[in-house]
Short mmCIF file of C-alpha atoms (C1' of nucleotides) in Angstrom, two decimals:
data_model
loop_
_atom_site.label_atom_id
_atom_site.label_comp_id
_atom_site.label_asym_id
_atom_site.label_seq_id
_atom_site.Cartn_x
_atom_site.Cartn_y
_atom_site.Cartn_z
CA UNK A 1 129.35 -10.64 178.19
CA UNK A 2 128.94 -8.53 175.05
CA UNK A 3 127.48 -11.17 172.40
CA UNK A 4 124.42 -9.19 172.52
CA UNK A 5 126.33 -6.21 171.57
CA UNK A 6 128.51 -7.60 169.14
CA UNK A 7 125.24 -8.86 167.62
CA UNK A 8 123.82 -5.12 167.54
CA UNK A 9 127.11 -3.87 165.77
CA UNK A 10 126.98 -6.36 163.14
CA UNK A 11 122.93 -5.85 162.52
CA UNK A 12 123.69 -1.92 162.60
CA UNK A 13 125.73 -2.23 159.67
CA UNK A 14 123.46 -4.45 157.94
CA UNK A 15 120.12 -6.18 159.14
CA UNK A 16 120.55 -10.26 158.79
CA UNK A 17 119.18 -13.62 159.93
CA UNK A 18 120.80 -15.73 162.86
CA UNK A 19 122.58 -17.68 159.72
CA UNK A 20 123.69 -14.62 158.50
CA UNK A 21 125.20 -13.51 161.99
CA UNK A 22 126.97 -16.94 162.68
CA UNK A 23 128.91 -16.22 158.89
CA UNK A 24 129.88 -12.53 159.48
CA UNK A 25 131.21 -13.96 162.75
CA UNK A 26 132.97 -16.46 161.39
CA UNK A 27 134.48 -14.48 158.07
CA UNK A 28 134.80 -10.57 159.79
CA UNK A 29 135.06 -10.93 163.27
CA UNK A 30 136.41 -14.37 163.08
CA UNK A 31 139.65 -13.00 165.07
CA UNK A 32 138.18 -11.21 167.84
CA UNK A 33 134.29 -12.87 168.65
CA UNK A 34 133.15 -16.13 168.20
CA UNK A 35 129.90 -17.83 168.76
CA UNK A 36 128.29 -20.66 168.13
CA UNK A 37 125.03 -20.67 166.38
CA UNK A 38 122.65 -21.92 169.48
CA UNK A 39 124.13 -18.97 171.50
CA UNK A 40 123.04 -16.88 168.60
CA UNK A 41 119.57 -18.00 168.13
CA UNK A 42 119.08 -17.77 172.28
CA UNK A 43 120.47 -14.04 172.02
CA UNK A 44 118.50 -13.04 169.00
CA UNK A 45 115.23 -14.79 171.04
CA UNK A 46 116.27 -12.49 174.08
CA UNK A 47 116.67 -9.21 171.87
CA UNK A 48 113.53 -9.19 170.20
CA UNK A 49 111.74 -10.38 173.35
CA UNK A 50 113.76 -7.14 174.79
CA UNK A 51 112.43 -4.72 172.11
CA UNK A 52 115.61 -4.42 170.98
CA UNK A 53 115.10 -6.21 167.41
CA UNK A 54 112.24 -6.45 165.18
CA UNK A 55 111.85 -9.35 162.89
CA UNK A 56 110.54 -10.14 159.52
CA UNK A 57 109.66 -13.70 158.59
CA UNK A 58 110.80 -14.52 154.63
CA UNK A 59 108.78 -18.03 153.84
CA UNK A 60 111.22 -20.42 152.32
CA UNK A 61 110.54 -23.53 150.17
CA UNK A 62 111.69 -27.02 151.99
CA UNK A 63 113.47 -24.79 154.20
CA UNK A 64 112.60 -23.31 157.57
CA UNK A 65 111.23 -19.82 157.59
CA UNK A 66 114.15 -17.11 157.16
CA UNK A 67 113.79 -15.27 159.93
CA UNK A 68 115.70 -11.30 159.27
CA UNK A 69 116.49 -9.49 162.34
CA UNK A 70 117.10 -5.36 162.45
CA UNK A 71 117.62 -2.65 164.74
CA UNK A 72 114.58 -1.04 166.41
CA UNK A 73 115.09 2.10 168.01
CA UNK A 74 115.09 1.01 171.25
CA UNK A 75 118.56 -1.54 170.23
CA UNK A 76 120.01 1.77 168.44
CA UNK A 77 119.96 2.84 172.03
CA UNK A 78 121.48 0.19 173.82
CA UNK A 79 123.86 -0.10 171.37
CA UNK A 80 124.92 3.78 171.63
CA UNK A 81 124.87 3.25 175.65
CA UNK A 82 126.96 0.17 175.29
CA UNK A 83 129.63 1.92 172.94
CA UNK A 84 129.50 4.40 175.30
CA UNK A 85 131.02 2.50 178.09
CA UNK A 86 134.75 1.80 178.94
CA UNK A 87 135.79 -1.49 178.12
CA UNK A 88 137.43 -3.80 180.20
CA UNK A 89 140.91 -5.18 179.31
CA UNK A 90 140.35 -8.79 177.21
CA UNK A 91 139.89 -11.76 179.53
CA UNK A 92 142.65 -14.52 178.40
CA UNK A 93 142.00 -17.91 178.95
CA UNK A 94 144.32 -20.10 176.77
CA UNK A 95 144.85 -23.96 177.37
CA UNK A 96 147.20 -24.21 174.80
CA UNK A 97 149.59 -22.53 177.54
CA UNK A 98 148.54 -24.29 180.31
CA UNK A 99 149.12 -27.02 178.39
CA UNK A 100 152.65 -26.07 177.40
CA UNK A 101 153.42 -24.51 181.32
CA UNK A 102 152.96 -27.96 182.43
CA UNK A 103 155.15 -29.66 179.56
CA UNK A 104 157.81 -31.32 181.69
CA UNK A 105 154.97 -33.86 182.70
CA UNK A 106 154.70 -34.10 179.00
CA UNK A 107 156.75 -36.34 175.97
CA UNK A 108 158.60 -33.25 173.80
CA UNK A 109 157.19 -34.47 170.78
CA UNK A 110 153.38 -34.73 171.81
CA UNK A 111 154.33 -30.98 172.77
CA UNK A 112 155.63 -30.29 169.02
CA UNK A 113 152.88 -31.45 167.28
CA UNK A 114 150.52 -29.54 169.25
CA UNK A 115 152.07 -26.72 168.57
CA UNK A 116 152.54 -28.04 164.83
CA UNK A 117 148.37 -28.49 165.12
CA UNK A 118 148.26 -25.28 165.75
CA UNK A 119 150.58 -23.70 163.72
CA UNK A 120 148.84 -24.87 161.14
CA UNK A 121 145.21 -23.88 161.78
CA UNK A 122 147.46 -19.56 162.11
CA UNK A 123 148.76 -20.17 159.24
CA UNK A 124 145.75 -20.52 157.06
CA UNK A 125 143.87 -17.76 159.47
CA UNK A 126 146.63 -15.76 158.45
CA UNK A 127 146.32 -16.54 154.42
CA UNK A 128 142.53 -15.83 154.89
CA UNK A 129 143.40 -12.55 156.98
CA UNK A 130 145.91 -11.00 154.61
CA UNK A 131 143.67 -12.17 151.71
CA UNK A 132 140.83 -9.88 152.71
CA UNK A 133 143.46 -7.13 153.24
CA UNK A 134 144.68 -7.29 150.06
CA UNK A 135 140.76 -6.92 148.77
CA UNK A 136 140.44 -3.99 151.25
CA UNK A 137 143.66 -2.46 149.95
CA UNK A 138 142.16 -2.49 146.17
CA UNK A 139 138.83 -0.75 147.18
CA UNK A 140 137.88 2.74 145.81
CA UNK A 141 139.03 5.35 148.58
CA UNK A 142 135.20 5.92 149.18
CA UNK A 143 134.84 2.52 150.40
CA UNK A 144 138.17 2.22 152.07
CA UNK A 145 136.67 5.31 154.25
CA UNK A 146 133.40 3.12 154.78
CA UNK A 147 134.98 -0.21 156.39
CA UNK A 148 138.29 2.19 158.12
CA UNK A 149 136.60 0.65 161.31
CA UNK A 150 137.10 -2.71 160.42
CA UNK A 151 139.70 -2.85 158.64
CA UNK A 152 141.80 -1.81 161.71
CA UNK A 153 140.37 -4.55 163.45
CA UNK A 154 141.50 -6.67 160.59
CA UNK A 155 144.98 -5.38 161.20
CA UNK A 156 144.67 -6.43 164.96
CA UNK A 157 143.93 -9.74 163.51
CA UNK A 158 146.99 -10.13 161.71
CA UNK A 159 149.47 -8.57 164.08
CA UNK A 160 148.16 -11.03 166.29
CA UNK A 161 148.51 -13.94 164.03
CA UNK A 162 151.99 -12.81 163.39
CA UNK A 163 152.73 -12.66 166.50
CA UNK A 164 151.79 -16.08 167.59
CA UNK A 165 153.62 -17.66 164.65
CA UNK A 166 156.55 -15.69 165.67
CA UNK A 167 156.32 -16.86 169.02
CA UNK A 168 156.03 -20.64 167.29
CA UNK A 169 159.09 -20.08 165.67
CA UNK A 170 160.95 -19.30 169.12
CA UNK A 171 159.15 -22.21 170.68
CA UNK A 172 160.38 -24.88 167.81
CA UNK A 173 163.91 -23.59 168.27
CA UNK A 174 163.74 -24.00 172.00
CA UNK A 175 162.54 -27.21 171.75
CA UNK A 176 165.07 -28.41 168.89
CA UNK A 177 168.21 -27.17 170.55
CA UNK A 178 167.10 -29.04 173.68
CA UNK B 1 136.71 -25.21 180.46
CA UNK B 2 140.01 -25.94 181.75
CA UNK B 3 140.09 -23.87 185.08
CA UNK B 4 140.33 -27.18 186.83
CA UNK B 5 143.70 -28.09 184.88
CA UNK B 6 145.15 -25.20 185.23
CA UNK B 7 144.86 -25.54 189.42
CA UNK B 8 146.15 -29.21 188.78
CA UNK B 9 149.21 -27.63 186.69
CA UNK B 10 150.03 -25.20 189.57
CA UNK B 11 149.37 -27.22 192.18
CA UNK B 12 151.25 -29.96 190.44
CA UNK B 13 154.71 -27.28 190.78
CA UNK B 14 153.26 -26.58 194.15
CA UNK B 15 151.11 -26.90 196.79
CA UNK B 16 149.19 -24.46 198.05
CA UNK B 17 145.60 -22.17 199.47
CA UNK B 18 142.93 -20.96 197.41
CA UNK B 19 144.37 -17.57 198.07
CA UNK B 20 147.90 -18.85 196.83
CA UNK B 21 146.55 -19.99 193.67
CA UNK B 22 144.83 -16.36 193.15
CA UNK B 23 148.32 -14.68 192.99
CA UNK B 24 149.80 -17.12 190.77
CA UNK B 25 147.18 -17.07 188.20
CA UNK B 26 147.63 -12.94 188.64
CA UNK B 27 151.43 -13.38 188.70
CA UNK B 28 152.54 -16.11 186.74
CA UNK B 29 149.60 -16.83 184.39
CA UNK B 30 147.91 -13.14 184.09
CA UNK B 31 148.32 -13.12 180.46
CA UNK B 32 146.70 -16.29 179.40
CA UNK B 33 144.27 -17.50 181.97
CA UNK B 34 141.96 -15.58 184.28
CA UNK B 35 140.18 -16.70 187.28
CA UNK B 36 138.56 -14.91 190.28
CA UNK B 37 138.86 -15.80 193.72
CA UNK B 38 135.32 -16.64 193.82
CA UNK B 39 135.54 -19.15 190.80
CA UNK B 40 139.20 -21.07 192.29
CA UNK B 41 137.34 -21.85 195.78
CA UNK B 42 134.48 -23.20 193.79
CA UNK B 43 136.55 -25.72 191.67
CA UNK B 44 138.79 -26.40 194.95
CA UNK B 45 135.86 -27.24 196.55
CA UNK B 46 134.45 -29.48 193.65
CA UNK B 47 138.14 -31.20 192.77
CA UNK B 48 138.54 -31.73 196.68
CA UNK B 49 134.62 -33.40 196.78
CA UNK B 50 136.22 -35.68 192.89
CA UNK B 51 139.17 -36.78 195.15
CA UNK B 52 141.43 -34.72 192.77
CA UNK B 53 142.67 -32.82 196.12
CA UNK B 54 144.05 -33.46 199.44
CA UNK B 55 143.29 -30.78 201.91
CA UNK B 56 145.44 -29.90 204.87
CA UNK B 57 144.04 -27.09 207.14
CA UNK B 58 146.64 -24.85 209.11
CA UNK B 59 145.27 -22.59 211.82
CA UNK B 60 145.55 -19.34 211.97
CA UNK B 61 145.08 -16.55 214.11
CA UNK B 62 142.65 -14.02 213.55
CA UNK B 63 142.15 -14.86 209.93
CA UNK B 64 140.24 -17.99 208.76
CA UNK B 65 142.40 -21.15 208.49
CA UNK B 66 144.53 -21.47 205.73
CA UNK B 67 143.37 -24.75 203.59
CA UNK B 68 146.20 -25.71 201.69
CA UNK B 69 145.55 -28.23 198.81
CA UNK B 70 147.44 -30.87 197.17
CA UNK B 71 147.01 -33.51 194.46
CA UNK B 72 145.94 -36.87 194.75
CA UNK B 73 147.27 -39.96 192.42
CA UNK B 74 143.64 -39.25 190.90
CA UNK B 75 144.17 -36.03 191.17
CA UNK B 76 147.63 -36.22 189.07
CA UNK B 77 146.14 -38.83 186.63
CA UNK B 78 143.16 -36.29 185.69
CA UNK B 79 146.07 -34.04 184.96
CA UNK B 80 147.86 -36.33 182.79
CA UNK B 81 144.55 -37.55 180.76
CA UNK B 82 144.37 -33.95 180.02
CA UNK B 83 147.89 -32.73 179.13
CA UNK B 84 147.35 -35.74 176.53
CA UNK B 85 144.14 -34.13 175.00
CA UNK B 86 144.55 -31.67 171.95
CA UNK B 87 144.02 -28.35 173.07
CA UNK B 88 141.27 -26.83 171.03
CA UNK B 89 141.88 -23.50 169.14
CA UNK B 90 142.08 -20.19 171.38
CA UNK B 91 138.51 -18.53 171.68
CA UNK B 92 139.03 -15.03 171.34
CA UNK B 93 136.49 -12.56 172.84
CA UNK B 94 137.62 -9.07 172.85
CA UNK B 95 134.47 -6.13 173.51
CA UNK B 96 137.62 -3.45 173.00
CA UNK B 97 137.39 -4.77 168.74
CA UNK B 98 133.55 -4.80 169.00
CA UNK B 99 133.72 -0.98 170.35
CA UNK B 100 135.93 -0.45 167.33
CA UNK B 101 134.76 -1.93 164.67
CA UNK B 102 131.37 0.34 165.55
CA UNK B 103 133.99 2.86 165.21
CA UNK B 104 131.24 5.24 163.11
CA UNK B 105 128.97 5.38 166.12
CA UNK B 106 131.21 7.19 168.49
CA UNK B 107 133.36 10.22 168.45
CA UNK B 108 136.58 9.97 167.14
CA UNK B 109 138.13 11.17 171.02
CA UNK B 110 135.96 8.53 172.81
CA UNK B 111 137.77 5.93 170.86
CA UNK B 112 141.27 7.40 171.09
CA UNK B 113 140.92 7.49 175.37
CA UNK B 114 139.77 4.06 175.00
CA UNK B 115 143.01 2.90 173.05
CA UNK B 116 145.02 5.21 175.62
CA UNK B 117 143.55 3.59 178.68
CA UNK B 118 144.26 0.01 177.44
CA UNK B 119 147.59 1.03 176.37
CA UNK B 120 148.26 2.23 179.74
CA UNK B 121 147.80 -1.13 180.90
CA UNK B 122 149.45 -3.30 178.33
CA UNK B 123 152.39 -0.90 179.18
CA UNK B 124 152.47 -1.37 182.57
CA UNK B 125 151.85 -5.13 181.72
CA UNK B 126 154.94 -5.44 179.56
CA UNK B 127 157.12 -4.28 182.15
CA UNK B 128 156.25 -6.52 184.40
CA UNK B 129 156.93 -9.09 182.26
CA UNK B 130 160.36 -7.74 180.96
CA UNK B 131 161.14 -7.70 184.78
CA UNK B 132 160.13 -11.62 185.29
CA UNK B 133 162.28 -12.33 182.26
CA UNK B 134 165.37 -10.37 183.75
CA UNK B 135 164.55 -12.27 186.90
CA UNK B 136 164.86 -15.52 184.82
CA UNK B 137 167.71 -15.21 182.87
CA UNK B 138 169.79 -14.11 185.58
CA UNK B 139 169.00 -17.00 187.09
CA UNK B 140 171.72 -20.51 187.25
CA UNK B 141 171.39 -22.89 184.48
CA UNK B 142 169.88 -25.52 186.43
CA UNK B 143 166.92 -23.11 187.99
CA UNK B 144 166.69 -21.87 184.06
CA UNK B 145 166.23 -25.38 182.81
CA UNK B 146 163.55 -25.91 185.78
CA UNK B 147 161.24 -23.00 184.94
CA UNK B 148 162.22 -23.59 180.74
CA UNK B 149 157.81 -24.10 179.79
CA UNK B 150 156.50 -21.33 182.06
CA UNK B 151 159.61 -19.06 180.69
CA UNK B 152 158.17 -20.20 177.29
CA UNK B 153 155.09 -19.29 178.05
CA UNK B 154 156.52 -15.89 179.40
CA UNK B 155 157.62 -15.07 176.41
CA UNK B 156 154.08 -15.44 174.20
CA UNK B 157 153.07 -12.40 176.85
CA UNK B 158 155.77 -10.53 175.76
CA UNK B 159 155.44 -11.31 172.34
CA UNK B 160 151.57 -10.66 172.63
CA UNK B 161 151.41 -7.54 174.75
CA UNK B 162 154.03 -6.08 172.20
CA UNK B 163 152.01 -7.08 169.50
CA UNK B 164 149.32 -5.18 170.86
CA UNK B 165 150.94 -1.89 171.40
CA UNK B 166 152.57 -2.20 168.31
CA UNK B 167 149.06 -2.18 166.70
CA UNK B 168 147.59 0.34 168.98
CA UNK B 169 150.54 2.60 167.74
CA UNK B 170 148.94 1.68 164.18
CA UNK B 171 145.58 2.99 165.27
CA UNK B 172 146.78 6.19 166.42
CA UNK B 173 148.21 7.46 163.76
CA UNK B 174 145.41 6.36 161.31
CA UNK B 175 142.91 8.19 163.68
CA UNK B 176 145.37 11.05 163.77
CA UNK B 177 145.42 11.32 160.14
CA UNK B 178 141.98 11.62 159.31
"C1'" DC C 1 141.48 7.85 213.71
"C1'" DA C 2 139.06 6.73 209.56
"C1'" DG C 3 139.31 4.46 205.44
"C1'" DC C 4 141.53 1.38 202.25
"C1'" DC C 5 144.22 -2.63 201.04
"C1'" DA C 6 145.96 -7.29 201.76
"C1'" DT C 7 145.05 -11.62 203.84
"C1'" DA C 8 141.75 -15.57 203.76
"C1'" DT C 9 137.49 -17.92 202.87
"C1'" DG C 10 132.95 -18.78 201.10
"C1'" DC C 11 127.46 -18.76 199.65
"C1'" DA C 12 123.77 -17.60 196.47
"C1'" DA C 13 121.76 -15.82 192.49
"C1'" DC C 14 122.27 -14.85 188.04
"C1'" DT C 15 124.17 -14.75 183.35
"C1'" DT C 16 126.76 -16.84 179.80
"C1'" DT C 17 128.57 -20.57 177.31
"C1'" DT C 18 128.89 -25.39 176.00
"C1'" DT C 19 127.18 -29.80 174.64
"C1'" DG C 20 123.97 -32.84 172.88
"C1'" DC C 21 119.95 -33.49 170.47
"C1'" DA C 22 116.44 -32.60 166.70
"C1'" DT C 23 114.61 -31.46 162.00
"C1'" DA C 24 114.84 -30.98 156.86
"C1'" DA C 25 116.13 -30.08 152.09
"C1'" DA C 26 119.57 -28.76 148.47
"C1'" DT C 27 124.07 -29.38 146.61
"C1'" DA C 28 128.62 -31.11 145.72
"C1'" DG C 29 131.88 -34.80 145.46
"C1'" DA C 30 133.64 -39.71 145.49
"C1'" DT D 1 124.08 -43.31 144.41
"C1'" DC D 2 125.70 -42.71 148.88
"C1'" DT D 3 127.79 -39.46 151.88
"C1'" DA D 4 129.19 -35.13 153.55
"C1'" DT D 5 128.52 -30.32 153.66
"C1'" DT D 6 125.85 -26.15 153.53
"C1'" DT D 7 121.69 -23.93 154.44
"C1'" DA D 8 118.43 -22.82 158.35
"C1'" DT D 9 116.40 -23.07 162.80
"C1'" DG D 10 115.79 -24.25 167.60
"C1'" DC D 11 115.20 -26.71 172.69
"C1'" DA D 12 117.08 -28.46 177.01
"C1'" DA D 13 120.42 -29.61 180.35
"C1'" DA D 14 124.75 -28.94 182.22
"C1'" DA D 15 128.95 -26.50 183.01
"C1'" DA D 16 131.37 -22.33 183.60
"C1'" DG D 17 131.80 -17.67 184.85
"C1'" DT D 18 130.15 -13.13 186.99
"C1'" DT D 19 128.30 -10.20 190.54
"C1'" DG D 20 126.94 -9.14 195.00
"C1'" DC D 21 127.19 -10.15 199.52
"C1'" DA D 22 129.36 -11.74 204.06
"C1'" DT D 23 133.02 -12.27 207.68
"C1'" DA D 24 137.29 -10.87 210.22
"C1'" DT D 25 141.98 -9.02 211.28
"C1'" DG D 26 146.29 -6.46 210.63
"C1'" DG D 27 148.86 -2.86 208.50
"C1'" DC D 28 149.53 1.37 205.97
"C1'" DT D 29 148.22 6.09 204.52
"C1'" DG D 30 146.07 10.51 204.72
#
DNA sequence: CAGCCATATGCAACTTTTTGCATAAATAGA
DNA sequence: TCTATTTATGCAAAAAGTTGCATATGGCTG
């Protein structure tokens, strides 16, 4: 839907290569986009074959070519047209739950540990989320007031992390008492 | 991905029509899987061509016939190989972050109508499903130990949607503040 | 009485995402 | 030293999802 877009954001802030992008997505936006790094390469293709990006090629030794993607004016634009726009509400799609809404067809333990699987893997999203809160917190207040954007999406991230383990919690105890 | 499985896991409770399936997913799985009408007669079509589905058409007057699917033993077996697979992390996609996190592009009322018009729905979304959990624990025991995993996941919803507003309360008064 | 919504199904074109493959060197750990 | 991971890029095919269109009736609202 919006990979191009989310793209766009993250080279507004900062111009990068497709490597780059498929990091930032991983450590900063991690909680609320994900790609994979073919889907980036095919966007970034499509972007600068739109006019939207222009490229600079940084020769690497034994490596392939770094290849460092920024904004034209033209992708300024589309970016300012797409913020402009009224978002739709998030589209769900979680398997885990189908998963769990057909669980009398399933053993209660296989149930547990998938949950227990993915406890796990919130638990250590959460450690990673908190821990760049707490670097956040410790910036100068000119800096805090440069990443303000962010950092509430950060918070959105661990609400929602919370939430889920929460939620975890309830399940176990349903489960146990059983 | 799993769009297939989830028909199997309703169908499994239940037969039913294309059209039947589009109200449950809106009704009892709006707030973790998504589908539109166009995509459900697609896969129908597809599981119905892999033997997954039986089809039994009921005329109707007036109004095309109703073709009301069922599972197969294949059909049911598909189900179970799946249900036994571990369900891969949730990919999260939300444009409404994106918008935000590019926070410094827009004006500061452009973003807090955004946040309004999603709260409005994850308000009107949390009583809905405060009113299917009143429904549910008012119900016998026995109908209560029937519906226990869909009332489960009922309950991440609730836990999720309040999670959400909970945040976008956050927001507010950090964009208020500034 | 005109227009919209719910019922009920579907095709076709397009966009987006996933999966599998391919290359190639540096670096870190067992 | 062998192996796995990280760095760094990409193509091609398949699957999944979106958007626009098409049909047809009954009921409700303005």
């Amino acid at each position: 839907m919006s990979l191009k877009h989310a793209i766009l954001v993250l080279l507004e802030t900062e111009p990068g290569s497709g490597y780059d992008l498929l990091k930032r997505f991983r450590e900063h936006m991690g909680y609320f986009w994900n790609a994979s790094h073919q889907q980036i390469y095919q966007q970034l293709k499509w972007m600068h074959e739109a006019g939207w990006l222009a490229l600079r090629t940084e020769p690497q030794q034994g490596k392939p070519d770094r290849k460092v993607y920024e904004l034209t004016l033209a992708g300024h634009d589309a970016l300012l047209d797409w913020l402009a726009e009224t978002s739709k509400p998030q589209k769900v799609n979680d398997s885990l739950l189908v998963r769990l809404y057909g669980g009398h067809l399933r053993e209660a333990d296989a149930i547990r540990a998938d949950i227990a699987h993915h406890r796990k893997l919130y638990e250590q999203n959460r450690a990673a989320l908190l821990s760049i809160e707490q670097h956040y917190l410790a910036l100068p207040e000119t800096e805090r007031q440069r990443y303000r954007f962010p950092y509430l999406t950060l918070r959105r991230g661990i609400l929602s992390v919370q939430a889920w383990l929460d939620w975890a919690d309830e399940v176990d105890a349903f489960l146990n008492h059983q």
